């Protein structure tokens, strides 16, 4: 129990710092990918920021593993944290958890549950889509026979992939690009399913309340 309370205190104390580090990582990676012609000193700066943020994620993972007291079982129980550590481009999605913790520190959240689920899912989709578009653009732009040549092409492809529309006008040709595409498809289905499920639940609650209002009182 003590390990658990120490772990909770660590999470609460580092949420905001790691949330900022996540955005710094994403911003530095975006600058590195989208502005290849920048001065070498600027490239070194952004790469240094990326690796510093990644080191912070690694330290956080190691401390959480130690405080959990779960041993090797921590990797299995917290598999998402492990994936995020290996693929730090997914880390900005954790900003959603940071925002939630800040809201709770201020008291009760301002939005009802269903609205929060929809808002957080939309934020997650946006961050995930931007990260995925950057990664695919970096992998595809120099590949032979690739048709994703600009970041705009990559954004359009990402939108159609996350929405599961899949027009097929742009497709990744590299192994890495296709691997990223598979991950975006899975995440897109999960996040869109969350929004749809939350909206359906809200609609059912509203109809249920209306039916209760129309029902005559029992004597």
Coordinates of C-alpha atoms in Angstrom, one line a residue:
X1 CA 0.0 0.0 0.0
X2 CA 2.9 2.3 0.8
X3 CA 4.4 1.6 -2.6
X4 CA 1.1 2.4 -4.2
X5 CA 0.7 5.7 -2.4
X6 CA 4.3 6.7 -3.3
X7 CA 3.6 5.8 -6.9
X8 CA 0.5 8.0 -6.9
X9 CA 2.4 10.9 -5.4
X10 CA 5.1 10.5 -8.0
X11 CA 2.4 10.5 -10.8
X12 CA 0.7 13.6 -9.4
X13 CA 4.0 15.4 -9.0
X14 CA 5.4 14.7 -12.5
X15 CA 2.2 14.8 -14.6
X16 CA 2.6 18.5 -15.6
X17 CA 6.4 18.4 -16.1
X18 CA 6.2 15.3 -18.3
X19 CA 3.2 16.8 -20.2
X20 CA 5.3 19.8 -21.0
X21 CA 8.2 17.5 -22.0
X22 CA 5.9 15.6 -24.3
X23 CA 4.9 18.8 -26.1
X24 CA 8.6 19.9 -26.3
X25 CA 9.4 16.5 -27.8
X26 CA 6.7 16.7 -30.4
X27 CA 7.6 20.4 -31.3
X28 CA 11.3 19.6 -31.6
X29 CA 10.6 16.5 -33.8
X30 CA 8.2 18.6 -36.0
X31 CA 10.9 21.3 -36.4
X32 CA 13.5 18.6 -37.2
X33 CA 11.3 17.0 -39.9
X34 CA 9.6 20.0 -41.4
X35 CA 12.6 22.3 -41.6
X36 CA 15.5 20.2 -42.9
X37 CA 17.3 23.2 -44.3
X38 CA 17.6 25.0 -40.9
X39 CA 21.2 25.7 -39.6
X40 CA 23.1 22.8 -38.1
X41 CA 23.1 24.5 -34.7
X42 CA 19.3 24.6 -34.7
X43 CA 19.1 20.9 -35.7
X44 CA 21.5 20.0 -32.8
X45 CA 19.4 22.1 -30.4
X46 CA 16.1 20.4 -31.4
X47 CA 17.7 16.9 -31.3
X48 CA 19.1 17.7 -27.8
X49 CA 15.6 18.7 -26.6
X50 CA 14.2 15.5 -28.1
X51 CA 16.8 13.3 -26.4
X52 CA 16.5 15.2 -23.1
X53 CA 12.7 14.7 -23.1
X54 CA 13.2 11.0 -24.0
X55 CA 15.6 10.6 -21.1
X56 CA 13.0 12.1 -18.8
X57 CA 10.4 9.6 -20.0
X58 CA 12.9 6.8 -19.3
X59 CA 13.7 8.0 -15.8
X60 CA 9.9 8.3 -15.1
X61 CA 9.3 4.7 -16.4
X62 CA 12.2 3.4 -14.2
X63 CA 11.0 5.2 -11.1
X64 CA 7.4 4.1 -11.6
X65 CA 8.5 0.5 -12.1
X66 CA 10.6 0.7 -8.8
X67 CA 7.8 2.3 -6.8
X68 CA 5.1 -0.1 -8.1
X69 CA 6.9 -3.1 -6.4
X70 CA 5.5 -5.3 -9.2
X71 CA 8.9 -6.4 -10.6
X72 CA 8.8 -7.7 -14.2
X73 CA 5.0 -7.8 -13.9
X74 CA 5.0 -4.0 -14.3
X75 CA 5.8 -4.3 -18.0
X76 CA 2.8 -6.5 -18.5
X77 CA 0.4 -4.5 -16.4
X78 CA 1.5 -1.2 -17.8
X79 CA 2.0 -2.3 -21.4
X80 CA 0.9 1.1 -22.8
X81 CA 3.6 2.9 -20.9
X82 CA 6.1 0.5 -22.3
X83 CA 4.9 1.1 -25.9
X84 CA 5.0 4.9 -25.3
X85 CA 8.6 4.6 -24.0
X86 CA 9.7 2.7 -27.1
X87 CA 7.7 5.0 -29.4
X88 CA 7.9 8.4 -27.8
X89 CA 5.9 10.0 -30.6
X90 CA 2.9 8.6 -28.9
X91 CA 3.8 10.4 -25.7
X92 CA 1.9 13.6 -26.4
X93 CA -1.3 11.7 -26.2
X94 CA -0.6 11.4 -22.5
X95 CA -1.2 15.2 -22.3
X96 CA -4.8 14.3 -22.0
X97 CA -4.1 12.6 -18.7
X98 CA -2.2 15.7 -17.6
X99 CA -5.2 17.9 -18.4
X100 CA -7.5 15.6 -16.5
X101 CA -5.3 15.7 -13.4
X102 CA -5.1 19.6 -13.5
X103 CA -8.9 19.7 -13.8
X104 CA -9.2 17.5 -10.7
X105 CA -6.9 19.7 -8.7
X106 CA -9.3 22.6 -9.3
X107 CA -12.2 20.6 -8.1
X108 CA -15.0 18.9 -10.0
X109 CA -14.5 19.0 -13.8
X110 CA -16.5 21.7 -15.6
X111 CA -17.8 19.3 -18.3
X112 CA -20.0 16.2 -17.7
X113 CA -18.5 12.8 -18.3
X114 CA -19.7 12.2 -21.8
X115 CA -18.5 15.6 -23.0
X116 CA -15.1 15.1 -21.4
X117 CA -14.8 11.7 -23.1
X118 CA -15.6 13.3 -26.5
X119 CA -13.3 16.2 -25.9
X120 CA -10.3 14.1 -24.7
X121 CA -10.8 11.7 -27.5
X122 CA -10.8 14.5 -30.0
X123 CA -7.6 15.9 -28.5
X124 CA -6.0 12.5 -28.5
X125 CA -6.9 12.0 -32.2
X126 CA -5.5 15.4 -33.1
X127 CA -2.2 14.8 -31.3
X128 CA -1.9 11.2 -32.6
X129 CA -2.8 12.3 -36.2
X130 CA -0.2 15.1 -36.2
X131 CA 2.5 12.7 -34.8
X132 CA 1.6 10.0 -37.3
X133 CA 1.7 12.5 -40.2
X134 CA 5.1 13.6 -39.2
X135 CA 6.5 10.1 -38.9
X136 CA 5.0 9.0 -42.2
X137 CA 6.2 12.1 -44.0
X138 CA 9.7 11.5 -42.7
X139 CA 9.6 7.9 -43.8
X140 CA 8.1 8.4 -47.2
X141 CA 9.4 11.7 -48.6
X142 CA 12.6 10.3 -50.0
X143 CA 11.5 6.8 -50.8
X144 CA 11.5 5.6 -54.5
X145 CA 8.0 5.5 -56.0
X146 CA 6.4 7.3 -53.0
X147 CA 3.4 9.5 -53.6
X148 CA 3.5 11.1 -50.1
X149 CA 5.9 13.9 -51.0
X150 CA 4.7 16.8 -48.9
X151 CA 3.5 17.3 -45.3
X152 CA 0.1 18.3 -46.7
X153 CA -0.1 14.9 -48.5
X154 CA 0.8 13.2 -45.2
X155 CA -1.9 15.1 -43.3
X156 CA -4.5 14.3 -45.8
X157 CA -3.5 10.6 -45.8
X158 CA -3.6 10.6 -42.0
X159 CA -7.1 12.1 -41.8
X160 CA -8.5 9.5 -44.2
X161 CA -6.7 6.7 -42.3
X162 CA -7.8 7.8 -38.8
X163 CA -11.4 8.2 -40.0
X164 CA -11.2 4.7 -41.6
X165 CA -12.3 6.2 -45.0
X166 CA -9.2 5.2 -46.8
X167 CA -9.6 6.9 -50.2
X168 CA -6.4 5.2 -51.5
X169 CA -5.2 8.3 -53.3
X170 CA -2.1 8.3 -51.1
X171 CA -0.5 5.2 -49.7
X172 CA 2.8 4.5 -47.9
X173 CA 5.3 2.4 -49.8
X174 CA 7.9 1.9 -47.1
X175 CA 7.9 -0.8 -44.4
X176 CA 8.1 1.8 -41.7
X177 CA 5.3 3.9 -43.3
X178 CA 3.0 0.8 -43.5
X179 CA 3.8 -0.1 -39.9
X180 CA 2.8 3.4 -38.8
X181 CA -0.4 3.1 -40.9
X182 CA -1.4 -0.1 -39.2
X183 CA -1.0 1.6 -35.8
X184 CA -3.0 4.6 -36.9
X185 CA -5.8 2.4 -38.1
X186 CA -6.0 0.5 -34.8
X187 CA -5.9 3.7 -32.8
X188 CA -8.4 5.5 -35.0
X189 CA -10.9 2.7 -34.6
X190 CA -10.4 2.6 -30.8
X191 CA -10.7 6.4 -30.4
X192 CA -13.6 6.9 -32.8
X193 CA -15.4 3.9 -31.1
X194 CA -14.9 5.7 -27.8
X195 CA -16.5 8.9 -29.1
X196 CA -19.4 7.0 -30.8
X197 CA -20.0 4.9 -27.7
X198 CA -20.0 7.9 -25.4
X199 CA -22.4 9.8 -27.7
X200 CA -24.7 6.7 -27.9
X201 CA -24.7 6.4 -24.1
X202 CA -25.6 10.1 -23.7
X203 CA -28.5 9.7 -26.2
X204 CA -29.8 6.7 -24.3
X205 CA -29.7 8.6 -21.0
X206 CA -31.5 11.5 -22.6
X207 CA -34.3 9.3 -24.0
X208 CA -34.5 7.5 -20.7
X209 CA -35.0 10.8 -18.9
X210 CA -37.7 11.8 -21.4
X211 CA -39.5 8.5 -20.9
X212 CA -39.5 8.9 -17.2
X213 CA -40.9 12.4 -17.5
X214 CA -43.8 11.2 -19.6
X215 CA -44.6 8.2 -17.4
X216 CA -47.6 8.9 -15.2
X217 CA -46.9 9.0 -11.5
X218 CA -47.7 5.8 -9.6
X219 CA -50.4 5.9 -7.0

